[in-house]
Coordinates of C-alpha atoms and ligand atoms in Angstrom, one line a residue:
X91 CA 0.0 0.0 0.0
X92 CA 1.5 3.5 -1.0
X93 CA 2.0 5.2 2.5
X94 CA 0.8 8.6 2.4
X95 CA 1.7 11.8 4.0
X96 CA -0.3 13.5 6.5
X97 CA -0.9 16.3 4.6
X98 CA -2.1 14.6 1.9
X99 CA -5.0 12.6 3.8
X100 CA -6.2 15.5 5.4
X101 CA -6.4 17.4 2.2
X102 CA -9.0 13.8 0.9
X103 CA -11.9 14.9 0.4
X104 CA -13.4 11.4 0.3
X105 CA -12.9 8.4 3.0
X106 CA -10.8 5.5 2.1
X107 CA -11.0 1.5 2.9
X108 CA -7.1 1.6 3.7
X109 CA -4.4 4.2 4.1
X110 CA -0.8 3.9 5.6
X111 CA 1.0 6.5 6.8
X112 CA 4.0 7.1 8.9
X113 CA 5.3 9.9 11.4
X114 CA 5.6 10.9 14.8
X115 CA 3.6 11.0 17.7
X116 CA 2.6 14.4 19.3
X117 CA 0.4 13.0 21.8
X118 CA -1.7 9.8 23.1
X119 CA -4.7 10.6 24.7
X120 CA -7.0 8.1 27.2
X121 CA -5.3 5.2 25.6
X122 CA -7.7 6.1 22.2
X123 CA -6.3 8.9 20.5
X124 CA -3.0 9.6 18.7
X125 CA -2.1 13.0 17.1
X126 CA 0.5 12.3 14.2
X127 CA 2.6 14.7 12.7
X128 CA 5.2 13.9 9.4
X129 CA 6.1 17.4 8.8
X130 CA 4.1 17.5 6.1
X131 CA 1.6 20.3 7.8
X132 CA 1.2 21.9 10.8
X133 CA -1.6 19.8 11.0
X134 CA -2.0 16.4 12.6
X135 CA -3.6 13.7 11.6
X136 CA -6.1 11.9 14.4
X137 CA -5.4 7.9 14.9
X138 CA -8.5 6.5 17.1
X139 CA -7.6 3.2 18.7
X140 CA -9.8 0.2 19.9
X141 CA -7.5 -0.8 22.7
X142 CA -9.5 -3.5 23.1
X143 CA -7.9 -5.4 19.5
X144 CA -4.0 -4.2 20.5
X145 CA -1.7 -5.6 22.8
X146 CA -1.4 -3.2 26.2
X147 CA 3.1 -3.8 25.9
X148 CA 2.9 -2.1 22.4
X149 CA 0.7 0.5 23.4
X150 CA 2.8 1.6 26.2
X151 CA 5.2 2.2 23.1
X152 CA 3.1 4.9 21.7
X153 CA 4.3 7.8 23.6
X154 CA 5.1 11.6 22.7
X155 CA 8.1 11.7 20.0
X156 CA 7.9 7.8 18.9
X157 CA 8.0 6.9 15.1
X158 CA 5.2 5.1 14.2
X159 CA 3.5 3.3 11.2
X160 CA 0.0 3.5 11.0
X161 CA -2.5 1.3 8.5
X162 CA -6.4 1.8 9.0
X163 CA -9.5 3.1 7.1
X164 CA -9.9 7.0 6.7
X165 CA -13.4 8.0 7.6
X166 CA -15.0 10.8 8.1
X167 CA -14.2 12.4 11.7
X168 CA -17.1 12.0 14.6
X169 CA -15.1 14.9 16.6
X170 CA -14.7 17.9 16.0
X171 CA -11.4 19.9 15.1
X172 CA -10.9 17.7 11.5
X173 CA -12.7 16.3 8.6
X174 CA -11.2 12.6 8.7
X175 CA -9.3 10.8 10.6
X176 CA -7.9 7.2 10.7
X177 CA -9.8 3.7 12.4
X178 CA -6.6 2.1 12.7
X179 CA -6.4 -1.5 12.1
X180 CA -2.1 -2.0 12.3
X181 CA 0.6 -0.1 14.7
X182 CA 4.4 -1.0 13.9
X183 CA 6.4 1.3 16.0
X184 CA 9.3 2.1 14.2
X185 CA 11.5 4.1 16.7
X186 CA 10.6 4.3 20.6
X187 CA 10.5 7.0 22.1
X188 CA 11.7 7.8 25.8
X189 CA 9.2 9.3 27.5
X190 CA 10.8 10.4 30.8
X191 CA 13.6 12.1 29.1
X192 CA 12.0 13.2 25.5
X193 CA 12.9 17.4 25.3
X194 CA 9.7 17.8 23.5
X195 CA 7.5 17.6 25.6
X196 CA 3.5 18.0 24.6
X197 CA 3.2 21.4 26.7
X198 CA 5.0 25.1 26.3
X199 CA 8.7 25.4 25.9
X200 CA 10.6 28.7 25.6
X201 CA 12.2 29.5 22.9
X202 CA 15.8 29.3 24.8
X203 CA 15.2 26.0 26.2
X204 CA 14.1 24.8 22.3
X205 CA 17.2 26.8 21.6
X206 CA 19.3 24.8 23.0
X207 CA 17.3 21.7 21.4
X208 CA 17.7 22.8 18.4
X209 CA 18.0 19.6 17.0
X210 CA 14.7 18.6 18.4
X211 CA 12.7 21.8 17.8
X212 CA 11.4 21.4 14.6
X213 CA 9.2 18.7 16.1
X214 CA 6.6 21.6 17.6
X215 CA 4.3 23.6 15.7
X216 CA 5.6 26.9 15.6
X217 CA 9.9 26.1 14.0
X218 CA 8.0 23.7 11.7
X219 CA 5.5 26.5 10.9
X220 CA 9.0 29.0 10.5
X221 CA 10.9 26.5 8.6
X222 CA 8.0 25.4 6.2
X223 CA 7.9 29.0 5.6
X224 CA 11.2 29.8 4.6
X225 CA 11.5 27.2 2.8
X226 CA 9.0 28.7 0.3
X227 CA 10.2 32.5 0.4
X228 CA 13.8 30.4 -0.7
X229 CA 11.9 28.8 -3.5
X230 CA 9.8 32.4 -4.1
X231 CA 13.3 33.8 -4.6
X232 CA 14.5 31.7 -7.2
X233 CA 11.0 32.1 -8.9
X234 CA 11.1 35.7 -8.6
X235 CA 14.7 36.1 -10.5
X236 CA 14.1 33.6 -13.1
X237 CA 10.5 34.8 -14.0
X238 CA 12.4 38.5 -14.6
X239 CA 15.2 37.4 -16.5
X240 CA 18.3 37.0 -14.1
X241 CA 20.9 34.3 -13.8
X242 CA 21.9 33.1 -10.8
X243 CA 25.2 33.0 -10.1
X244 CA 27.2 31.1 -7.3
X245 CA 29.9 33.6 -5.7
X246 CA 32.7 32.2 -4.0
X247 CA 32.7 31.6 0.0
X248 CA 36.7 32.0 -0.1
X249 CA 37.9 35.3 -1.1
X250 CA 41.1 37.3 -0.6
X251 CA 39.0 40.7 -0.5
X252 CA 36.8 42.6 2.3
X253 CA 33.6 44.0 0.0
X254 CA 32.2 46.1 3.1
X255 CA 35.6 47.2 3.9
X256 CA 34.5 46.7 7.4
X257 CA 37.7 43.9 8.6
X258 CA 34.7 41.8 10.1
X259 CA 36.5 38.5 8.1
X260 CA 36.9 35.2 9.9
X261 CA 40.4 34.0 8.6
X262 CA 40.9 30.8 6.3
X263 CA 44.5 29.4 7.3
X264 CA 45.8 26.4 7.6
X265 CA 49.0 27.6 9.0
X266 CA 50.2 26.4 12.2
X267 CA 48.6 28.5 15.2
X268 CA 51.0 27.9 17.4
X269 CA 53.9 27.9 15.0
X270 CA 53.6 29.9 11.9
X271 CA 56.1 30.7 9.6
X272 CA 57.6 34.6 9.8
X273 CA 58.5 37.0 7.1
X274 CA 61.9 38.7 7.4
X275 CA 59.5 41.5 9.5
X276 CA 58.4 38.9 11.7
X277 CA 55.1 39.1 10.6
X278 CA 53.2 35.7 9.8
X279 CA 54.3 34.7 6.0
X280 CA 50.9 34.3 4.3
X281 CA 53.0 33.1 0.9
X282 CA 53.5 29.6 2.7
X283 CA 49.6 29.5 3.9
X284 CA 47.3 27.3 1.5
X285 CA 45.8 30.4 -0.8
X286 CA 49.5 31.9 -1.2
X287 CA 48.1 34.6 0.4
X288 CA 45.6 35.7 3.4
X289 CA 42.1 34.1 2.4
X290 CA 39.2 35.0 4.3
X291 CA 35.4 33.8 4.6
X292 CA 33.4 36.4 2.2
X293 CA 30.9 39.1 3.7
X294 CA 29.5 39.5 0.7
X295 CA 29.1 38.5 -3.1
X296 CA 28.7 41.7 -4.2
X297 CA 31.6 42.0 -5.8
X298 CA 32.1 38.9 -8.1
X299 CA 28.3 39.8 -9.0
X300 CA 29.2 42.8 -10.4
X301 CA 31.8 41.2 -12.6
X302 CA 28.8 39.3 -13.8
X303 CA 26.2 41.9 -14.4
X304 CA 28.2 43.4 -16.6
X305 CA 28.8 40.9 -18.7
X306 CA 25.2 38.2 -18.2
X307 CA 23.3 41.8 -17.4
X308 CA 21.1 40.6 -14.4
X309 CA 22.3 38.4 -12.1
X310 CA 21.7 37.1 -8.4
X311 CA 23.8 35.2 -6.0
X312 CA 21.9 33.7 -2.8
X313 CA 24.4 31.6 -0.2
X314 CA 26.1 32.0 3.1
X315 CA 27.9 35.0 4.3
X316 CA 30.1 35.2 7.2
X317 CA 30.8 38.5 9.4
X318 CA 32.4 38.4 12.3
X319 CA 31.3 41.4 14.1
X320 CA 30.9 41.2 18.2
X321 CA 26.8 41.9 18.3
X322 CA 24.8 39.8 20.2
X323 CA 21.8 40.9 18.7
X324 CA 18.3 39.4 18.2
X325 CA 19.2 40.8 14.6
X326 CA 22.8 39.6 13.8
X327 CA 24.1 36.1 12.9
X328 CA 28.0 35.2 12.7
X329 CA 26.7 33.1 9.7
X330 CA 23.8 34.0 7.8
X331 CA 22.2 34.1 4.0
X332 CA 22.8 36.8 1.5
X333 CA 20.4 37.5 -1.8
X334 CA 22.2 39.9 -3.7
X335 CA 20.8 40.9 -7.3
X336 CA 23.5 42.8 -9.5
X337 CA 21.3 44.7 -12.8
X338 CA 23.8 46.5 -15.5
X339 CA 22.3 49.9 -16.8
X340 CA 20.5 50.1 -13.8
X341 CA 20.6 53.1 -11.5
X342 CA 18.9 53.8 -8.0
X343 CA 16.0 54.6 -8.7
X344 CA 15.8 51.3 -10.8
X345 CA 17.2 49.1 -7.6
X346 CA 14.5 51.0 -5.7
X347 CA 11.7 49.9 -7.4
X348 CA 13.4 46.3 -8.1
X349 CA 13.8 45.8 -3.6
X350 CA 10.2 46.7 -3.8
X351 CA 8.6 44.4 -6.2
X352 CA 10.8 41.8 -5.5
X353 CA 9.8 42.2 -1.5
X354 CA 6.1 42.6 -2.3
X355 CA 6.1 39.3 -4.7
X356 CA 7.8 36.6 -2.4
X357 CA 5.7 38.0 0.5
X358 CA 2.8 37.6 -1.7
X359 CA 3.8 34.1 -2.7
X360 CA 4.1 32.8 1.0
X361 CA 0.6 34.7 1.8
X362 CA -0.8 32.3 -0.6
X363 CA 1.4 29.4 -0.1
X364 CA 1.1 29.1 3.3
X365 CA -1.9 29.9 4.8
X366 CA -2.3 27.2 7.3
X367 CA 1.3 27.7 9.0
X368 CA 0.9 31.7 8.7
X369 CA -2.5 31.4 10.7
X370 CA -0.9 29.7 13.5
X371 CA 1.9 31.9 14.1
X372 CA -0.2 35.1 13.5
X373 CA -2.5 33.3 16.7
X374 CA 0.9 32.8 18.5
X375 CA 2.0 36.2 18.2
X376 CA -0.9 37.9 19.3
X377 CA -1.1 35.8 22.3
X378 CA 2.3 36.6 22.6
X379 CA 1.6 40.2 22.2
X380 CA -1.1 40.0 24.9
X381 CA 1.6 39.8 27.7
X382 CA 3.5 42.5 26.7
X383 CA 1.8 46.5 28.2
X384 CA -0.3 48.2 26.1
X385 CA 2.1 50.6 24.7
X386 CA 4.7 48.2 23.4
X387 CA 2.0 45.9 21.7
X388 CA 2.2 45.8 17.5
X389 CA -0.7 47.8 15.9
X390 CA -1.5 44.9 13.3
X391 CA -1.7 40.9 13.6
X392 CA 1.3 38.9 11.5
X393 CA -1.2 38.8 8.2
X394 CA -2.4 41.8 8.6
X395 CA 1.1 43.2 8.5
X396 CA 2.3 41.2 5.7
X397 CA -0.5 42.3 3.6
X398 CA 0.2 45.6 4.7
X399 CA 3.5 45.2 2.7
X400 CA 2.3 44.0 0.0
X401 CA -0.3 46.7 -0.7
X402 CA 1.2 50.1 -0.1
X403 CA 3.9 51.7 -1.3
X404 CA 7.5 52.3 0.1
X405 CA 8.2 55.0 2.0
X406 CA 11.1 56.8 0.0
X407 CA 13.1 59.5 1.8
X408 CA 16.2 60.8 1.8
X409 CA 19.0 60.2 4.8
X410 CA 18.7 64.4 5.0
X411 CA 15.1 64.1 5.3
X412 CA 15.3 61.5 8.0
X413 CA 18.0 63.3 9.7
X414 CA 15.7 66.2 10.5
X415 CA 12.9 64.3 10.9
X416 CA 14.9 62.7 13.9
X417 CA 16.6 65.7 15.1
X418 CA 13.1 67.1 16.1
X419 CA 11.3 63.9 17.0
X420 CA 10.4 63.9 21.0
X421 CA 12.5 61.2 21.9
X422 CA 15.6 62.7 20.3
X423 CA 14.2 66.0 22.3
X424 CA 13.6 64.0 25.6
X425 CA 17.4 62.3 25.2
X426 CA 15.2 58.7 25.0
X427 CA 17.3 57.8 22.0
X428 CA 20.9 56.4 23.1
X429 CA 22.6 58.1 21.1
X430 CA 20.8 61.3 20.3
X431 CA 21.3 63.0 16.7
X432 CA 22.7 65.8 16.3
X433 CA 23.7 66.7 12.9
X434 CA 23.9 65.5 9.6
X435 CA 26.3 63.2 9.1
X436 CA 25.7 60.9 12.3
X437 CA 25.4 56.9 11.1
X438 CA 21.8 55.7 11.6
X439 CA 21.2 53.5 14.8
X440 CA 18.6 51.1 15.2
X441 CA 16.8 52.7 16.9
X442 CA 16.4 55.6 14.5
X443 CA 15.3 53.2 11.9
X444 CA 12.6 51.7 14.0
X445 CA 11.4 55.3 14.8
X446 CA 11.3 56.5 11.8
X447 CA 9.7 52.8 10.5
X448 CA 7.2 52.2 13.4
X449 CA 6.2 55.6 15.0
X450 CA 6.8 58.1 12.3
X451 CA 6.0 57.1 8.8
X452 CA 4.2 53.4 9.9
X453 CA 5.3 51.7 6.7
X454 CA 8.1 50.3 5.1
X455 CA 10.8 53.0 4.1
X456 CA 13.6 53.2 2.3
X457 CA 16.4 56.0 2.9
X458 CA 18.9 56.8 0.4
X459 CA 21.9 59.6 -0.4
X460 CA 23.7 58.8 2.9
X461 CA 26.8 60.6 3.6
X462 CA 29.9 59.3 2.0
X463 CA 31.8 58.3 5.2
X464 CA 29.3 55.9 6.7
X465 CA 29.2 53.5 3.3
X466 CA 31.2 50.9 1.9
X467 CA 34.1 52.4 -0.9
X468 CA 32.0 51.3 -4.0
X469 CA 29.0 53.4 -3.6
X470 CA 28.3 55.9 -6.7
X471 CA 29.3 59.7 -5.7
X472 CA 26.5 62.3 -5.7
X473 CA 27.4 65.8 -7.6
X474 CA 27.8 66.9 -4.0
X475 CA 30.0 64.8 -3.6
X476 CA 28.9 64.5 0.2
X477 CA 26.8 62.2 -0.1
X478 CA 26.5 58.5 -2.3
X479 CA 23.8 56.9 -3.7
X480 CA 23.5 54.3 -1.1
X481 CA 20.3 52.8 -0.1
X482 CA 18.9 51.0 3.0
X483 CA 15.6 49.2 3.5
X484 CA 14.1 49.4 6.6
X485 CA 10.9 47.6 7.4
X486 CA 8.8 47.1 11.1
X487 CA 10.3 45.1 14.0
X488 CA 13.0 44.9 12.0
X489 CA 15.2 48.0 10.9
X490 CA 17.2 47.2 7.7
X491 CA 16.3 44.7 6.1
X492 CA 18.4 45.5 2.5
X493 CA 21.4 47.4 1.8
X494 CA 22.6 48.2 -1.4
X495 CA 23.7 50.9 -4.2
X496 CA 24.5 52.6 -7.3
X497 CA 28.2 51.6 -8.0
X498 CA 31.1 54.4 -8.6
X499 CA 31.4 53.2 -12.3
X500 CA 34.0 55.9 -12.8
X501 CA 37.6 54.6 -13.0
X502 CA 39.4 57.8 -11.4
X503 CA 36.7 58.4 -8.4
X504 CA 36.8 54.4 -7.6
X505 CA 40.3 54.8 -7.3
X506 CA 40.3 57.9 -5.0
X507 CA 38.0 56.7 -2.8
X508 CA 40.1 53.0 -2.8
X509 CA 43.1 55.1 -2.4
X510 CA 41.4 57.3 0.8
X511 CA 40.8 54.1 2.3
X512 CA 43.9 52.4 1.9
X513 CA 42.6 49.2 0.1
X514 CA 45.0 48.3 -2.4
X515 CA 44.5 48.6 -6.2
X516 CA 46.2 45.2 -6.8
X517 CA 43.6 43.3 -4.3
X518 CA 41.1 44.8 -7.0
X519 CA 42.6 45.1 -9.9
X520 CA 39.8 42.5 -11.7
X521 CA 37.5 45.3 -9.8
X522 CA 38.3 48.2 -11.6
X523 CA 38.7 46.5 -14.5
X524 CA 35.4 46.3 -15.2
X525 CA 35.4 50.3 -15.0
X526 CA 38.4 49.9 -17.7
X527 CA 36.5 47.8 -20.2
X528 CA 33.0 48.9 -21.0
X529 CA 32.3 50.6 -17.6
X530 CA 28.6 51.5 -17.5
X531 CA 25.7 52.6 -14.9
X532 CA 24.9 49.4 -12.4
X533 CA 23.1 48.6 -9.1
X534 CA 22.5 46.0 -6.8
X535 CA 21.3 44.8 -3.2
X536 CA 21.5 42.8 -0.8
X537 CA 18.9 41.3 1.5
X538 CA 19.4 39.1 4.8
X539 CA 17.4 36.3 4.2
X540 CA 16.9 35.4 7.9
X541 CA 15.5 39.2 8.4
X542 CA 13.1 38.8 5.8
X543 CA 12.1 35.2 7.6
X544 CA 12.0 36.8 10.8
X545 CA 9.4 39.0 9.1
X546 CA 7.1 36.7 7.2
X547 CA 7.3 34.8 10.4
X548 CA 6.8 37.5 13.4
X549 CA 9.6 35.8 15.2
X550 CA 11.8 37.7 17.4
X551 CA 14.9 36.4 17.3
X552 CA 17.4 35.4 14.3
X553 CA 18.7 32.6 16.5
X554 CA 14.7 31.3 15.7
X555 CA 14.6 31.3 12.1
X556 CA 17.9 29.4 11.1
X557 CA 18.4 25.8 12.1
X558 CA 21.5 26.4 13.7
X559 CA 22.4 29.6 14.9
X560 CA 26.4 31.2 14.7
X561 CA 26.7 33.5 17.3
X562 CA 29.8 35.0 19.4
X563 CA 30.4 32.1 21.8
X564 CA 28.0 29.4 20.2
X565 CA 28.4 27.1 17.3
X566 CA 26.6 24.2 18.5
X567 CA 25.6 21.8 16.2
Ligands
4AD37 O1 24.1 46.2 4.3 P1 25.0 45.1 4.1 O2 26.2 45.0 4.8 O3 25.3 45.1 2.5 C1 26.2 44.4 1.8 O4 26.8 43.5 2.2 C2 26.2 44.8 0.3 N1 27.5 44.3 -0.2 C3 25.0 44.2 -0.3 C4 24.9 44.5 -1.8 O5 24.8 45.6 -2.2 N2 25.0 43.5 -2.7 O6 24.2 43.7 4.2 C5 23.0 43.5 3.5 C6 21.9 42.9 4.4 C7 21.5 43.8 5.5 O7 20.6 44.8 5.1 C8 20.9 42.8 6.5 O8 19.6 42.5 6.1 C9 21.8 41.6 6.3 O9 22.4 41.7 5.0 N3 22.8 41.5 7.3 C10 22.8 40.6 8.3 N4 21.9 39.6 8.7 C11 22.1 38.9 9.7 N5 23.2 39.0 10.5 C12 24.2 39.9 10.2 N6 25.3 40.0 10.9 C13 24.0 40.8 9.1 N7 24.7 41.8 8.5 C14 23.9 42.2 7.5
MG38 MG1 23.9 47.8 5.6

């Protein structure tokens, strides 16, 4: 008999002589009922037993987190809460269970404690729920790029440059640590290491995608990024995923309008792709939500505010805009901000973003034109020449969500600003090639996939929307 998954009986619309299915056990109730999950759906299916016609030893193996293998007839439910469930006629119990020390068990866990059963934890409802989902906004990405004519493009994980130019690299080596070999300054000799030279983990693709653009035109790279920056953040990962789109001919208005639809259309997708598992955790946020004091509460529920994106426009404003905006705001006025602003020129804290995001504007805004100093070397100069044409997305309960630019795609002002900086010309000398041969007007993001989970989803924390969080001090798993 072809064994079936959970989601696809419940989704039978007419009853069945005999079914088999296979999964594990949520819960066994008065010796009669067992709730089955596969993964399949946040749903389980309901197994009614005639204890009477089983052996009592192999129902005392039924128990919370066993694998079983179910055969019986699918009938219409008597109960209420689902349309069918199984009269099972055969139990095989394919993996037991321990119920005294089982991590899972059926009641509430924090998220810490599931945190550190991470292996466990997509056995409850709500890191299914988060991973089903993301598993869909990865396959809406794809979608989304190959319906509008990009390639994608696989950038490497091993580079010998620093994109951000922010020194947040974790180190490659397979030199000695104890013992490595010394140049004739003493410094270590990274000629003898495996690269032939110093070889970090990448922070970004952006670069190798722009040798791409302009050459295959549109292009995206989506993979793992590494940074090692010291935040312990509900918001920062030591190891996280990167979608970076790279358009020739394309300036910022053009990227702009491209974060926007792209946004807007995988949100869309998972709105209609996973209704069942967005229900749930918009019901577990707002019970969540009831805890917290009135003040703090969100305005909207989880759908609500994804449909909220998805129907209004971006907030566009320039960083001299927002500057003044939170120069006068009260709690820049009341010294409630941390650090207060100022004057133009100050980088953008979180909290800034989330004021002008959540209190100020209430939508999804994007700022652009920030002052050169605070961005990356590779941003295109304004006439001003103060400011680049930099760009951040910032949405609710998050902050920034994308970063990205216009590129300098002048030869000379790329190499002033690489010279200002002190990054060498030969570590990029396939860089400003592309400004040699056939330079032209290009743009591109990049958007932190787990952010963008953390939105669909209305979880908290990053650490709750990868499988296994790299943080400062943690790489279990
Ligand atoms: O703003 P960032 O640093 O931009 C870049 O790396 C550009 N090279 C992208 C490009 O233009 N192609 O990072 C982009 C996004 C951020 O907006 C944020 O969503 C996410 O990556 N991000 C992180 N996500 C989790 N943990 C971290 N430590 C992150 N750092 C950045
Ligand atoms: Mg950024």
């Amino acid at each position: 008999m072809n064994t079936k998954s959970v989601s696809e009986l419940l989704e039978q619309d007419v009853t069945l002589q005999q079914v088999s299915v296979k999964g594990w056990v949520r819960t066994f109730r008065a010796n009669r009922f067992i709730a089955l999950n596969d993964g399949s759906t946040i749903n389980n299916i309901q197994c009614v037993v005639d204890f009477e016609n089983f052996d009592e030893a192999l129902l005392k193996r039924i128990t919370t987190g066993a694998a079983i293998h179910i055969e019986g007839e699918l009938v219409e439910s008597q109960g209420k809460g689902q349309n069918v469930e199984i009269v099972v006629s055969s139990i095989e119990v394919l993996g037991d269970s321990d119920p005294e020390t089982y991590p899972i068990q059926p009641k509430k866990h924090t998220f810490e404690f599931l945190r550190e059963n991470a292996h466990l934890r997509t056995r409850t409802n709500t890191f299914s729920a988060v991973m089903r989902i993301k598993s869909t906004l990865s396959f809406a990405v794809h979608k989304y790029f190959t319906e509008n004519g990009f390639y994608n493009m696989h950038t490497p994980m091993i580079t010998g440059s620093d994109a951000e130019g922010a020194g947040e690299m974790f180190r490659i080596t397979t030199l000695d640590a104890k013992n490595p070999p010394l140049d004739e300054n003493g410094d270590v000799d990274f000629k003898q290491d495996f690269f032939g030279k110093e070889a970090n983990l990448t922070v970004s693709g952006q670069l190798e995608a722009e040798t791409y653009a302009m050459s295959l035109g549109k292009v995206y790279t989506f993979g793992p990024t590494f940074r090692a920056e010291n935040s312990n953040t509900s918001r920062h990962l030591a190891e996280f995923w990167m979608i970076e789109p790279e358009v020739a001919f394309m300036d910022l208005a053009g990227n702009m309008d491209l974060a926007e639809d792209f946004i807007k259309s995988v949100i869309s997708y998972v709105l209609e792709h996973n209704q069942e598992d967005l229900k749930f955790l918009d019901e577990r946020l707002f019970n969540e939500e009831k805890s917290k004091p009135q003040t703090e509460r969100s305005e909207m529920r989880l759908i609500e505010k994804l449909k909220f994106v998805t129907d209004n426009n971006f907030k566009r404003v320039s960083y001299t805009e927002a500057i003044d905006i939170l120069r006068n705001s009260k709690p820049n006025k009341k010294k409630k901000f941390k650090y207060l602003i100022n004057e133009w020129g100050a980088d953008l804290q979180s909290e800034h973003e989330r004021f002008l995001v959540e209190k100020h504007f209430k939508c999804p805004v994007i700022l652009f034109d920030y002052p050169a100093n605070i961005k990356a070397f590779y941003m295109r100069l304004n006439d001003d020449e103060k400011t680049v044409r930099a760009m951040d997305v910032l949405f609710p309960g998050i902050g920034e969500i994308i970063g990205g630019s216009q590129r300098e795609e002048r030869l000379d002002v790329l190499k002033q600003k690489m010279a200002a900086l002190d990054i060498p010309e030969e570590e990029l000398w396939w860089y400003l090639d592309l400004r040699k041969y056939g330079t032209a007007v290009h743009s591109g993001f990049g958007l932190g996939f787990e952010r963008l989970v953390m939105f669909a989803t209305g979880m908290s924390n990053i650490r709750d929307v990868i499988p296994y969080p790299r943080t400062p001090q943690n790489a279990e798993f």
